[in-house]
mmCIF file of C-alpha atoms and ligand atoms in Angstrom:
data_model
loop_
_atom_site.group_PDB
_atom_site.id
_atom_site.type_symbol
_atom_site.label_atom_id
_atom_site.label_comp_id
_atom_site.label_asym_id
_atom_site.label_seq_id
_atom_site.Cartn_x
_atom_site.Cartn_y
_atom_site.Cartn_z
ATOM 1 C CA MET L 1 0.119 0.093 0.193
ATOM 2 C CA ARG L 2 1.095 3.731 -0.862
ATOM 3 C CA PHE L 3 -0.059 6.472 0.673
ATOM 4 C CA ASP L 4 0.930 9.888 -1.437
ATOM 5 C CA VAL L 5 0.033 12.449 0.655
ATOM 6 C CA MET L 6 -0.665 16.548 -0.571
ATOM 7 C CA THR L 7 0.246 18.804 2.333
ATOM 8 C CA LEU L 8 2.120 22.544 2.696
ATOM 9 C CA PHE L 9 2.845 20.325 6.118
ATOM 10 C CA PRO L 10 5.020 17.228 5.251
ATOM 11 C CA GLU L 11 6.702 16.914 8.854
ATOM 12 C CA MET L 12 3.284 16.608 10.406
ATOM 13 C CA ILE L 13 2.614 13.234 8.153
ATOM 14 C CA GLU L 14 6.042 11.683 8.527
ATOM 15 C CA SER L 15 6.662 12.401 11.913
ATOM 16 C CA ALA L 16 3.691 10.944 13.011
ATOM 17 C CA CYS L 17 4.232 7.577 10.662
ATOM 18 C CA SER L 18 7.702 7.161 12.318
ATOM 19 C CA PHE L 19 6.846 5.597 15.830
ATOM 20 C CA SER L 20 5.636 1.901 16.691
ATOM 21 C CA ILE L 21 3.383 -0.252 14.398
ATOM 22 C CA LEU L 22 3.664 2.264 11.452
ATOM 23 C CA LYS L 23 7.362 2.509 11.181
ATOM 24 C CA ARG L 24 7.662 -1.024 11.689
ATOM 25 C CA ALA L 25 5.493 -1.379 8.438
ATOM 26 C CA ALA L 26 7.450 1.316 6.903
ATOM 27 C CA GLU L 27 10.482 -0.807 7.801
ATOM 28 C CA ASN L 28 8.867 -4.026 6.526
ATOM 29 C CA GLY L 29 7.872 -2.673 2.983
ATOM 30 C CA ILE L 30 4.578 -3.027 3.614
ATOM 31 C CA VAL L 31 3.318 0.284 3.541
ATOM 32 C CA ASN L 32 5.054 3.283 1.936
ATOM 33 C CA VAL L 33 4.345 7.226 2.751
ATOM 34 C CA ASN L 34 5.478 9.720 0.886
ATOM 35 C CA THR L 35 4.538 13.666 1.067
ATOM 36 C CA ILE L 36 4.040 16.354 -1.667
ATOM 37 C CA ASN L 37 4.197 19.897 -1.008
ATOM 38 C CA PRO L 38 2.205 22.393 -3.081
ATOM 39 C CA ARG L 39 4.461 24.788 -1.890
ATOM 40 C CA ASP L 40 7.140 23.037 -4.269
ATOM 41 C CA PHE L 41 4.521 23.866 -7.564
ATOM 42 C CA THR L 42 4.162 27.342 -7.447
ATOM 43 C CA LEU L 43 5.364 29.480 -10.162
ATOM 44 C CA ASP L 44 5.868 32.949 -8.276
ATOM 45 C CA LYS L 45 9.279 33.871 -6.247
ATOM 46 C CA HIS L 46 7.380 34.025 -3.030
ATOM 47 C CA LYS L 47 5.567 30.184 -4.006
ATOM 48 C CA LYS L 48 2.473 31.467 -2.527
ATOM 49 C CA VAL L 49 -0.350 28.713 -2.234
ATOM 50 C CA ASP L 50 -3.437 30.971 -1.393
ATOM 51 C CA ASP L 51 -4.826 34.279 -1.747
ATOM 52 C CA THR L 52 -7.801 36.022 -0.686
ATOM 53 C CA PRO L 53 -11.781 34.885 -1.735
ATOM 54 C CA TYR L 54 -13.358 36.125 -4.715
ATOM 55 C CA GLY L 55 -16.681 37.972 -3.623
ATOM 56 C CA GLY L 56 -14.643 38.860 0.015
ATOM 57 C CA GLY L 57 -14.851 37.090 3.376
ATOM 58 C CA ALA L 58 -12.295 36.141 5.927
ATOM 59 C CA GLY L 59 -9.680 34.055 5.379
ATOM 60 C CA MET L 60 -7.683 32.561 2.369
ATOM 61 C CA VAL L 61 -8.201 30.091 0.230
ATOM 62 C CA LEU L 62 -5.449 27.460 -1.468
ATOM 63 C CA MET L 63 -4.998 28.305 -5.466
ATOM 64 C CA ALA L 64 -5.907 25.586 -7.712
ATOM 65 C CA GLN L 65 -2.414 25.530 -9.923
ATOM 66 C CA PRO L 66 -0.402 24.755 -7.197
ATOM 67 C CA TYR L 67 -2.603 22.104 -6.133
ATOM 68 C CA VAL L 68 -3.385 20.688 -9.788
ATOM 69 C CA ASP L 69 -0.076 20.894 -10.911
ATOM 70 C CA ALA L 70 1.131 18.907 -7.749
ATOM 71 C CA TYR L 71 -1.310 15.865 -8.197
ATOM 72 C CA GLU L 72 -0.411 15.550 -11.582
ATOM 73 C CA SER L 73 2.828 15.007 -10.873
ATOM 74 C CA ILE L 74 2.338 12.197 -8.728
ATOM 75 C CA GLU L 75 2.469 8.794 -10.569
ATOM 76 C CA ARG L 76 -1.026 6.906 -10.080
ATOM 77 C CA CYS L 77 -1.163 3.448 -10.958
ATOM 78 C CA GLU L 78 -4.195 1.788 -12.211
ATOM 79 C CA ASN L 79 -5.839 0.382 -8.507
ATOM 80 C CA SER L 80 -5.848 4.062 -6.835
ATOM 81 C CA ILE L 81 -8.132 6.097 -4.899
ATOM 82 C CA THR L 82 -7.941 9.879 -4.647
ATOM 83 C CA VAL L 83 -9.205 11.356 -1.217
ATOM 84 C CA MET L 84 -9.375 14.973 0.200
ATOM 85 C CA LEU L 85 -9.854 15.286 4.031
ATOM 86 C CA SER L 86 -12.909 17.844 4.540
ATOM 87 C CA PRO L 87 -15.339 18.508 6.745
ATOM 88 C CA GLN L 88 -18.068 17.970 4.131
ATOM 89 C CA GLY L 89 -16.696 14.030 3.281
ATOM 90 C CA ARG L 90 -18.547 10.809 3.966
ATOM 91 C CA PRO L 91 -18.039 10.064 7.306
ATOM 92 C CA LEU L 92 -14.909 7.645 7.804
ATOM 93 C CA ASP L 93 -16.376 4.458 9.705
ATOM 94 C CA ASP L 94 -14.954 0.678 9.571
ATOM 95 C CA LYS L 95 -16.716 -0.013 6.179
ATOM 96 C CA LEU L 96 -15.276 2.911 4.391
ATOM 97 C CA VAL L 97 -11.517 1.806 5.851
ATOM 98 C CA ASN L 98 -12.040 -2.256 4.381
ATOM 99 C CA GLU L 99 -12.849 -0.509 1.063
ATOM 100 C CA LEU L 100 -9.996 1.646 1.026
ATOM 101 C CA ALA L 101 -7.569 -0.969 2.120
ATOM 102 C CA GLY L 102 -8.802 -3.022 -0.954
ATOM 103 C CA TYR L 103 -6.336 0.005 -3.335
ATOM 104 C CA GLU L 104 -2.906 -0.423 -3.794
ATOM 105 C CA GLN L 105 -2.702 3.800 -3.688
ATOM 106 C CA ILE L 106 -4.449 6.368 -1.701
ATOM 107 C CA VAL L 107 -3.322 9.832 -2.955
ATOM 108 C CA MET L 108 -4.623 12.246 -0.131
ATOM 109 C CA MET L 109 -5.377 16.122 -0.326
ATOM 110 C CA CYS L 110 -5.055 17.966 2.763
ATOM 111 C CA GLY L 111 -6.122 21.493 2.977
ATOM 112 C CA HIS L 112 -5.694 24.585 5.446
ATOM 113 C CA TYR L 113 -7.127 28.516 5.850
ATOM 114 C CA GLU L 114 -10.280 28.732 4.247
ATOM 115 C CA GLY L 115 -10.121 25.288 2.225
ATOM 116 C CA PHE L 116 -9.573 24.446 -1.373
ATOM 117 C CA ASP L 117 -10.941 26.457 -4.596
ATOM 118 C CA GLU L 118 -13.812 24.700 -6.070
ATOM 119 C CA ARG L 119 -12.137 24.055 -9.210
ATOM 120 C CA ILE L 120 -9.319 21.905 -7.805
ATOM 121 C CA ARG L 121 -12.247 19.485 -6.868
ATOM 122 C CA GLU L 122 -13.921 20.140 -10.350
ATOM 123 C CA ILE L 123 -10.553 18.821 -11.712
ATOM 124 C CA ILE L 124 -9.267 16.274 -9.424
ATOM 125 C CA LYS L 125 -12.905 14.701 -8.567
ATOM 126 C CA PRO L 126 -11.566 12.958 -5.102
ATOM 127 C CA LEU L 127 -13.187 11.046 -2.952
ATOM 128 C CA GLU L 128 -13.987 13.241 0.187
ATOM 129 C CA ILE L 129 -13.982 11.885 3.201
ATOM 130 C CA SER L 130 -14.762 13.505 6.961
ATOM 131 C CA ILE L 131 -13.676 11.902 10.547
ATOM 132 C CA GLY L 132 -15.911 13.250 11.807
ATOM 133 C CA ASP L 133 -18.663 16.329 12.770
ATOM 134 C CA PHE L 134 -15.728 18.707 13.896
ATOM 135 C CA VAL L 135 -13.500 21.270 12.065
ATOM 136 C CA LEU L 136 -9.970 20.720 12.646
ATOM 137 C CA THR L 137 -7.296 23.516 11.421
ATOM 138 C CA GLY L 138 -6.103 21.460 8.300
ATOM 139 C CA GLY L 139 -6.313 17.623 7.127
ATOM 140 C CA GLU L 140 -3.104 16.235 7.863
ATOM 141 C CA LEU L 141 -4.686 14.554 11.208
ATOM 142 C CA PRO L 142 -7.495 13.281 9.068
ATOM 143 C CA ALA L 143 -5.155 12.001 6.609
ATOM 144 C CA LEU L 144 -3.065 10.659 9.299
ATOM 145 C CA CYS L 145 -6.381 8.336 10.515
ATOM 146 C CA VAL L 146 -6.860 7.254 7.288
ATOM 147 C CA ILE L 147 -3.081 5.908 6.792
ATOM 148 C CA ASP L 148 -3.503 4.354 10.451
ATOM 149 C CA ALA L 149 -6.424 2.895 10.362
ATOM 150 C CA VAL L 150 -5.862 0.920 6.657
ATOM 151 C CA SER L 151 -2.628 0.247 7.653
ATOM 152 C CA ARG L 152 -3.758 -2.005 9.988
ATOM 153 C CA LYS L 153 -6.118 -3.542 7.570
ATOM 154 C CA ILE L 154 -2.892 -4.695 5.489
ATOM 155 C CA GLU L 155 -2.030 -8.234 6.288
ATOM 156 C CA GLY L 156 1.527 -7.939 7.918
ATOM 157 C CA THR L 157 1.000 -4.802 9.653
ATOM 158 C CA LEU L 158 0.043 -6.366 12.734
ATOM 159 C CA GLY L 159 1.021 -9.299 14.328
ATOM 160 C CA LYS L 160 -0.789 -12.257 15.216
ATOM 161 C CA ILE L 161 -1.300 -10.969 18.668
ATOM 162 C CA GLU L 162 -2.657 -7.843 17.578
ATOM 163 C CA SER L 163 -5.007 -9.185 14.974
ATOM 164 C CA ALA L 164 -7.537 -7.091 13.633
ATOM 165 C CA ASP L 165 -10.707 -9.314 13.117
ATOM 166 C CA GLU L 166 -10.836 -9.397 17.173
ATOM 167 C CA ASP L 167 -11.493 -5.271 17.109
ATOM 168 C CA SER L 168 -14.369 -3.508 18.070
ATOM 169 C CA PHE L 169 -16.657 -2.808 14.938
ATOM 170 C CA SER L 170 -15.362 -5.493 13.090
ATOM 171 C CA ASN L 171 -18.420 -7.197 14.300
ATOM 172 C CA GLY L 172 -20.211 -3.790 14.978
ATOM 173 C CA LEU L 173 -19.570 -3.913 18.618
ATOM 174 C CA ILE L 174 -17.812 -1.925 21.008
ATOM 175 C CA GLU L 175 -14.887 -3.846 22.916
ATOM 176 C CA TYR L 176 -15.406 -5.951 25.796
ATOM 177 C CA PRO L 177 -13.340 -5.400 28.937
ATOM 178 C CA HIS L 178 -9.987 -6.381 28.764
ATOM 179 C CA TYR L 179 -7.899 -7.296 32.362
ATOM 180 C CA THR L 180 -4.329 -8.290 33.217
ATOM 181 C CA LYS L 181 -1.901 -8.967 35.837
ATOM 182 C CA PRO L 182 -2.701 -8.700 38.599
ATOM 183 C CA ARG L 183 -5.454 -10.489 39.745
ATOM 184 C CA GLU L 184 -7.002 -8.230 42.198
ATOM 185 C CA TYR L 185 -5.831 -4.348 42.097
ATOM 186 C CA ARG L 186 -7.211 -2.169 45.081
ATOM 187 C CA GLY L 187 -9.937 -5.039 45.863
ATOM 188 C CA LEU L 188 -10.942 -4.884 42.024
ATOM 189 C CA LYS L 189 -10.676 -8.457 41.005
ATOM 190 C CA VAL L 190 -10.432 -9.531 37.309
ATOM 191 C CA PRO L 191 -14.045 -11.535 36.697
ATOM 192 C CA GLU L 192 -13.718 -15.123 37.468
ATOM 193 C CA VAL L 193 -14.423 -16.546 34.344
ATOM 194 C CA LEU L 194 -11.432 -15.339 32.895
ATOM 195 C CA LEU L 195 -9.221 -17.388 34.986
ATOM 196 C CA ASN L 196 -10.704 -20.693 34.470
ATOM 197 C CA GLY L 197 -9.195 -21.326 31.267
ATOM 198 C CA ASN L 198 -12.800 -22.420 29.633
ATOM 199 C CA HIS L 199 -12.648 -20.898 26.611
ATOM 200 C CA LYS L 200 -15.946 -21.288 25.157
ATOM 201 C CA GLU L 201 -17.549 -19.842 28.476
ATOM 202 C CA ILE L 202 -14.805 -16.748 28.085
ATOM 203 C CA ALA L 203 -16.282 -16.250 24.231
ATOM 204 C CA LYS L 204 -19.382 -15.985 25.710
ATOM 205 C CA PHE L 205 -18.893 -14.217 28.608
ATOM 206 C CA ARG L 206 -16.926 -11.200 26.166
ATOM 207 C CA LEU L 207 -19.779 -11.604 23.509
ATOM 208 C CA GLU L 208 -22.323 -10.616 26.353
ATOM 209 C CA GLN L 209 -20.099 -7.574 27.619
ATOM 210 C CA SER L 210 -19.723 -5.898 23.662
ATOM 211 C CA ILE L 211 -23.253 -6.605 23.416
ATOM 212 C CA GLU L 212 -24.614 -4.769 26.757
ATOM 213 C CA ARG L 213 -22.137 -2.274 26.883
ATOM 214 C CA THR L 214 -22.812 -1.410 22.675
ATOM 215 C CA ARG L 215 -26.113 -1.111 23.986
ATOM 216 C CA GLN L 216 -25.653 1.094 26.843
ATOM 217 C CA LYS L 217 -22.837 3.389 25.294
ATOM 218 C CA ARG L 218 -23.903 3.348 21.161
ATOM 219 C CA PRO L 219 -27.393 3.133 21.031
ATOM 220 C CA ASP L 220 -26.965 3.083 17.098
ATOM 221 C CA LEU L 221 -24.632 0.631 16.869
ATOM 222 C CA TYR L 222 -26.692 -2.007 18.646
ATOM 223 C CA GLU L 223 -29.917 -1.027 16.525
ATOM 224 C CA LYS L 224 -27.870 -2.028 13.659
ATOM 225 C CA TYR L 225 -26.384 -5.130 15.400
ATOM 226 C CA ILE L 226 -29.611 -6.338 16.282
ATOM 227 C CA ASN L 227 -31.558 -5.661 12.655
ATOM 228 C CA SER L 228 -27.977 -7.703 10.954
HETATM 229 C C1 4H6 R 301 -10.480 21.215 3.566
HETATM 230 C C2 4H6 R 301 -11.550 21.791 3.361
HETATM 231 C C3 4H6 R 301 -10.887 17.614 7.848
HETATM 232 C C4 4H6 R 301 -10.069 20.377 4.754
HETATM 233 C C5 4H6 R 301 -11.802 22.774 4.360
HETATM 234 C C6 4H6 R 301 -10.201 18.619 7.620
HETATM 235 C C7 4H6 R 301 -11.830 18.846 9.788
HETATM 236 C C8 4H6 R 301 -12.195 17.223 9.052
HETATM 237 C C9 4H6 R 301 -10.302 21.727 5.653
HETATM 238 C C10 4H6 R 301 -11.002 22.534 5.731
HETATM 239 C C11 4H6 R 301 -10.504 19.794 8.431
HETATM 240 C C12 4H6 R 301 -12.659 16.395 9.023
HETATM 241 C C13 4H6 R 301 -10.302 24.546 7.010
HETATM 242 C C14 4H6 R 301 -12.672 24.264 6.801
HETATM 243 C C15 4H6 R 301 -9.844 24.972 8.296
HETATM 244 C C16 4H6 R 301 -12.308 25.008 8.275
HETATM 245 C C17 4H6 R 301 -9.103 21.146 6.644
HETATM 246 N N1 4H6 R 301 -11.244 19.914 9.196
HETATM 247 N N2 4H6 R 301 -11.345 23.480 6.470
HETATM 248 N N3 4H6 R 301 -13.506 16.488 9.892
HETATM 249 N N4 4H6 R 301 -10.398 21.259 7.555
HETATM 250 O O1 4H6 R 301 -12.460 14.924 8.886
HETATM 251 O O2 4H6 R 301 -11.644 25.816 8.300
#
């Protein structure tokens, strides 16, 4: 899987991808994260990437030329998708993450200031994705969410131990409670069922816990689960 991230702040992407599981995945050649800075494609001596909005109003708008030229410089393979991270996009969820994991290359466009000149969308026609109903100063953190969530779906990124199929959301439910040593901490005991080695009972306990927690904390997901 190759991620090509168009950003004015490449260090944000590079530094976040240099830790833990993402770092290991990059070292093993399972994922490849590359950045492209539209500022490198400006044509004026001030390297200007934004300008004031036609029609007036606050803030600055990202200019079409540096973004479109930067985009066209990226070598795109057959099985590639282009994504724009924006508050008006399709909400990111486990289903969309799985869809994205089916591509060989994901090109991502990170916006700043007031956003993009609309002609960037008209020319590139990206899939717009949002990580939630809130506004951020830039698309880099959402792009990192996509990189992280998609990478962990790829064979070889996670070890057996961290396997993704047992996660929250792979079955549409939230996680059951986890415990590790010691058996008792500040008078709080680990549930007996987890200590007796009966794997069938343990699986039953965990599923019941997942269902009950989902009912309490995420009634929207619970309804979907019950009706599926
Ligand atoms: C594109 C267009 C994504 C990108 C506008 C991006 C939240 C999300 C951005 C903007 C983002 C999300 C710039 C508009 C700042 C508001 C970058 N915010 N914005 N929910 N911001 O996924 O002003």
